[in-house]
Every structure is written in C-alpha cells, then in structure tokens.
C-alpha cells in the first residue's frame, strides 16, 4: 500500500493551527490532525485521553496559548506535541494515539497502512 498525501508541508506551521483529516480503520471513522512543533510534523487521533472528545472545537486550534503544548479545549488535559504523552491535567498519564507521518518533496504523508483517508 502507498503512503497517502495529506497536505503541503507549508500548510502546517510551528505551534499553529492543525491540519485536520478523517481516517477509517476497519468500520470506525475518526478525526485526526497534523501539527508541527520544533520543525517536526506529528499526527494524532483527535481524541482526548481523558474523555473521548476532540481536542479542538472543530477549528484546528490544538496548541495552548504558549504554542508549546497540545491542550483539550473541553477539560484542559495537556500533551507533549512531540509524542502525545500526557504532561498535565485530567489525562492521568494516558497520552494521545500517534500516527506515523513523513515529509517528502514538500508534502506530509500518512504512513499508517491499516488506515484509509476519508474524502470529505
């Protein structure tokens, strides 16, 4: 299976708005997102580890006001944008589910071969 092109690398800036997308894994469809932190693109399932709600309010704003941590807009759980690990709040040590992505030729690709991109 071929890696799936998500977006242009330039669409995802350090500490900025996330690029949201939907994936299907088996019968389940989920929202996911790509962010950039310290120059590196990372992707996660858009679901707080504390309670299964999306981190943002459907606007792609995942970072706290400092641009250093991902934060759940509903309950305030905070996560390390490098690996999705819990760094504070009600996530109680549970982190985000990360997705494998890579960058090549100015694009970010999803490298999860057991998932399918859902066209909207």
XYZ file of N, CA and C in Angstrom:
360
model
N 0.842 -1.182 0.000
C 0.000 0.000 0.000
C 0.887 1.244 0.000
N 0.460 2.270 -0.677
C 1.219 3.504 -0.834
C 0.875 4.479 0.282
N 1.871 5.245 0.736
C 1.607 6.304 1.702
C 0.641 7.310 1.086
N -0.192 7.924 1.921
C -1.236 8.830 1.448
C -0.819 10.281 1.696
N -0.853 11.093 0.650
C -0.525 12.516 0.762
C -1.642 13.219 1.534
N -1.267 13.892 2.639
C -2.243 14.609 3.448
C -2.367 16.068 3.042
N -1.221 16.777 3.037
C -1.248 18.211 2.782
C 0.148 18.704 2.437
N 0.218 19.932 1.980
C 1.515 20.556 1.732
C 2.198 20.825 3.069
N 3.490 20.633 3.121
C 4.251 20.892 4.352
C 4.041 22.320 4.842
N 3.943 23.266 3.919
C 3.787 24.682 4.272
C 2.454 24.973 4.957
N 1.489 24.063 4.849
C 0.176 24.263 5.472
C 0.203 24.059 6.977
N 1.299 23.503 7.492
C 1.393 23.186 8.918
C 2.610 23.910 9.493
N 2.361 24.959 10.281
C 3.449 25.780 10.818
C 3.655 25.504 12.309
N 4.849 25.778 12.796
C 5.188 25.571 14.209
C 4.183 26.242 15.131
N 3.561 25.458 16.007
C 2.640 25.990 17.006
C 1.374 26.581 16.442
N 1.103 26.339 15.162
C -0.061 26.924 14.513
C -1.259 26.005 14.485
N -2.208 26.375 13.673
C -3.439 25.612 13.518
C -3.120 24.256 12.892
N -3.742 23.226 13.405
C -3.541 21.867 12.895
C -4.271 21.681 11.575
N -3.754 20.758 10.786
C -4.440 20.345 9.563
C -5.227 19.096 9.927
N -6.554 19.197 9.865
C -7.442 18.098 10.263
C -7.772 17.209 9.073
N -7.957 15.916 9.355
C -8.381 14.964 8.334
C -9.124 13.825 9.001
N -9.794 13.009 8.189
C -10.544 11.874 8.730
C -9.974 10.591 8.166
N -9.953 9.575 9.018
C -9.439 8.267 8.623
C -10.466 7.191 8.959
N -10.361 6.101 8.248
C -11.196 4.935 8.546
C -10.266 3.784 8.871
N -10.527 3.163 10.005
C -9.772 1.990 10.439
C -10.807 0.914 10.712
N -10.865 -0.066 9.817
C -11.937 -1.055 9.909
C -13.262 -0.366 9.639
N -14.192 -0.468 10.554
C -15.506 0.174 10.405
C -15.590 1.525 11.089
N -14.554 1.891 11.803
C -14.580 3.123 12.589
C -13.953 4.293 11.832
N -14.659 5.407 11.783
C -14.142 6.633 11.188
C -13.814 7.597 12.319
N -12.622 8.199 12.234
C -12.156 9.104 13.291
C -11.531 10.350 12.678
N -11.539 11.408 13.451
C -10.850 12.626 13.054
C -9.419 12.546 13.571
N -8.488 13.050 12.793
C -7.080 13.091 13.169
C -6.535 14.467 12.782
N -5.288 14.735 13.165
C -4.703 16.030 12.825
C -3.189 15.929 12.722
N -2.633 16.859 11.968
C -1.182 17.014 11.839
C -0.824 18.380 12.413
N 0.224 18.421 13.233
C 0.743 19.678 13.770
C 2.249 19.714 13.505
N 2.828 20.877 13.734
C 4.282 20.995 13.648
C 4.781 21.631 14.943
N 5.827 21.014 15.495
C 6.442 21.518 16.720
C 7.949 21.347 16.582
N 8.692 22.410 16.829
C 10.157 22.390 16.686
C 10.563 21.896 15.296
N 9.791 22.267 14.297
C 10.106 21.931 12.920
C 9.697 20.551 12.459
N 9.160 19.737 13.356
C 8.812 18.349 13.025
C 7.291 18.188 12.968
N 6.818 17.561 11.894
C 5.391 17.267 11.763
C 5.063 15.992 12.539
N 3.952 16.040 13.280
C 3.453 14.886 14.025
C 1.954 14.800 13.805
N 1.417 13.594 13.889
C -0.022 13.409 13.709
C -0.587 12.548 14.829
N -1.836 12.811 15.171
C -2.508 12.107 16.255
C -3.981 11.935 15.928
N -4.590 10.928 16.542
C -6.047 10.815 16.530
C -6.565 11.984 17.362
N -7.598 12.640 16.891
C -8.137 13.821 17.582
C -9.119 13.384 18.662
N -8.564 12.813 19.730
C -9.396 12.323 20.827
C -8.632 12.447 22.136
N -9.170 13.196 23.055
C -8.556 13.371 24.372
C -8.478 12.019 25.084
N -7.384 11.779 25.762
C -7.211 10.528 26.510
C -8.073 10.501 27.768
N -8.486 11.646 28.243
C -9.308 11.750 29.455
C -10.746 11.313 29.171
N -11.337 11.886 28.156
C -12.701 11.604 27.732
C -12.706 11.635 26.214
N -13.385 10.727 25.548
C -13.317 10.688 24.085
C -14.052 11.842 23.391
N -13.468 13.036 23.504
C -13.932 14.218 22.779
C -12.751 14.757 21.978
N -13.041 15.473 20.899
C -11.972 16.065 20.114
C -11.271 17.143 20.936
N -9.968 17.296 20.699
C -9.195 18.288 21.450
C -9.644 19.711 21.147
N -9.868 19.989 19.885
C -10.237 21.343 19.476
C -11.756 21.467 19.381
N -12.193 22.646 19.049
C -13.620 22.901 18.854
C -13.922 22.960 17.351
N -13.373 22.003 16.600
C -13.573 21.882 15.159
C -12.933 23.041 14.387
N -11.909 23.650 14.968
C -11.263 24.783 14.298
C -9.762 24.575 14.096
N -9.233 23.429 14.530
C -7.821 23.130 14.334
C -6.877 23.749 15.346
N -7.390 24.491 16.306
C -6.524 25.083 17.338
C -6.280 24.052 18.433
N -5.105 23.419 18.380
C -4.754 22.350 19.314
C -3.758 22.811 20.372
N -2.972 23.842 20.049
C -1.922 24.289 20.965
C -2.474 25.220 22.041
N -1.823 25.191 23.207
C -2.170 26.152 24.247
C -1.694 27.532 23.800
N -1.943 28.535 24.622
C -1.598 29.911 24.219
C -0.099 30.148 24.089
N 0.730 29.284 24.664
C 2.185 29.440 24.529
C 2.705 28.788 23.248
N 1.898 27.915 22.636
C 2.333 27.197 21.453
C 3.280 26.051 21.763
N 3.384 25.664 23.026
C 4.314 24.613 23.433
C 3.655 23.273 23.730
N 2.367 23.260 24.048
C 1.672 22.027 24.407
C 0.348 21.927 23.670
N -0.087 20.705 23.413
C -1.425 20.458 22.900
C -2.366 20.454 24.093
N -3.561 20.993 23.920
C -4.487 21.091 25.043
C -5.900 20.738 24.606
N -6.606 20.034 25.463
C -8.002 19.710 25.225
C -8.838 20.942 25.592
N -9.578 21.460 24.632
C -10.387 22.655 24.867
C -11.532 22.392 25.836
N -11.921 21.147 26.003
C -13.045 20.820 26.884
C -12.628 20.698 28.343
N -11.547 19.968 28.630
C -11.180 19.682 30.021
C -9.792 20.175 30.424
N -8.985 20.675 29.494
C -7.678 21.223 29.842
C -6.548 20.220 29.966
N -6.757 18.964 29.579
C -5.651 17.998 29.589
C -4.589 18.491 28.612
N -3.311 18.383 29.000
C -2.237 18.865 28.128
C -1.312 17.721 27.737
N -0.791 17.834 26.496
C 0.008 16.770 25.902
C 1.260 17.350 25.249
N 2.314 16.553 25.258
C 3.559 16.906 24.580
C 3.343 16.741 23.077
N 3.555 17.802 22.280
C 3.319 17.686 20.844
C 4.335 16.800 20.114
N 5.429 16.468 20.754
C 6.430 15.603 20.117
C 5.962 14.153 20.049
N 5.286 13.691 21.107
C 4.892 12.277 21.132
C 3.479 12.023 21.667
N 2.762 13.082 22.046
C 1.396 12.936 22.540
C 1.273 12.493 23.977
N 2.388 12.403 24.705
C 2.316 11.957 26.101
C 1.642 13.019 26.973
N 0.968 12.554 28.019
C 0.281 13.430 28.961
C 1.306 14.230 29.764
N 1.119 15.541 29.850
C 2.016 16.362 30.674
C 1.274 17.086 31.784
N -0.053 16.987 31.804
C -0.796 17.626 32.878
C -2.288 17.550 32.674
N -3.016 17.812 33.753
C -4.467 17.810 33.685
C -5.049 16.423 33.841
N -6.332 16.282 33.491
C -7.054 15.043 33.770
C -6.745 13.851 32.865
N -5.697 13.920 32.044
C -5.366 12.760 31.200
C -4.735 11.637 32.021
N -4.332 11.937 33.258
C -3.862 10.910 34.199
C -2.836 9.949 33.618
N -1.861 10.485 32.897
C -0.782 9.665 32.373
C -1.059 9.000 31.041
N -2.293 9.070 30.555
C -2.631 8.481 29.254
C -2.389 9.514 28.159
N -1.756 9.090 27.087
C -1.430 10.011 26.008
C -2.346 9.877 24.804
N -2.068 10.712 23.826
C -2.784 10.671 22.561
C -2.297 9.485 21.725
N -3.102 9.048 20.801
C -2.716 7.984 19.876
C -2.014 8.637 18.691
N -0.740 8.311 18.529
C 0.028 8.928 17.447
C -0.137 8.143 16.149
N 0.054 8.850 15.051
C 0.000 8.261 13.716
C 1.333 8.525 13.033
N 1.793 7.575 12.257
C 3.066 7.728 11.556
C 2.875 8.626 10.330
N 3.690 9.684 10.263
C 3.707 10.569 9.106
C 5.151 10.814 8.688
N 5.316 11.231 7.447
C 6.634 11.597 6.939
C 6.475 12.800 6.016
N 7.610 13.462 5.747
C 7.607 14.589 4.816
C 8.565 14.299 3.681
N 8.109 14.620 2.479
C 8.937 14.401 1.299
C 8.460 15.332 0.194
N 9.397 15.966 -0.470
C 9.094 16.814 -1.623
C 8.009 17.851 -1.334
N 8.030 18.422 -0.124
C 7.100 19.491 0.214
C 5.712 19.057 0.629
N 5.535 17.766 0.949
C 4.234 17.259 1.386
C 4.374 16.393 2.630
N 3.288 16.321 3.383
C 3.214 15.433 4.544
C 2.361 14.232 4.141
N 2.863 13.040 4.470
C 2.200 11.785 4.108
C 1.822 10.993 5.349
N 0.673 10.336 5.295
C 0.251 9.393 6.319
C 0.872 8.049 5.978
N 1.583 7.447 6.937
C 2.277 6.178 6.721
C 1.596 5.002 7.424
N 0.373 5.174 7.829
C -0.387 4.124 8.519
C -1.124 3.290 7.478
N -0.630 2.113 7.209
C -1.179 1.315 6.120
C -2.445 0.553 6.470
N -2.837 0.532 7.747
C -4.083 -0.131 8.112
C -5.228 0.879 8.220
N -4.976 2.109 7.742
C -5.993 3.156 7.783
C -6.208 3.713 6.393
N -7.411 4.214 6.173
C -7.763 4.778 4.886
C -8.211 6.214 5.097
N -7.729 7.130 4.274
C -8.136 8.525 4.330
C -9.576 8.626 3.842
N -10.408 9.354 4.579
C -11.807 9.544 4.212
C -11.913 10.884 3.496
N -12.360 10.850 2.263
C -12.536 12.083 1.481
C -13.786 12.792 1.966
N -13.678 14.107 2.132
C -14.841 14.866 2.593
C -15.387 15.719 1.498
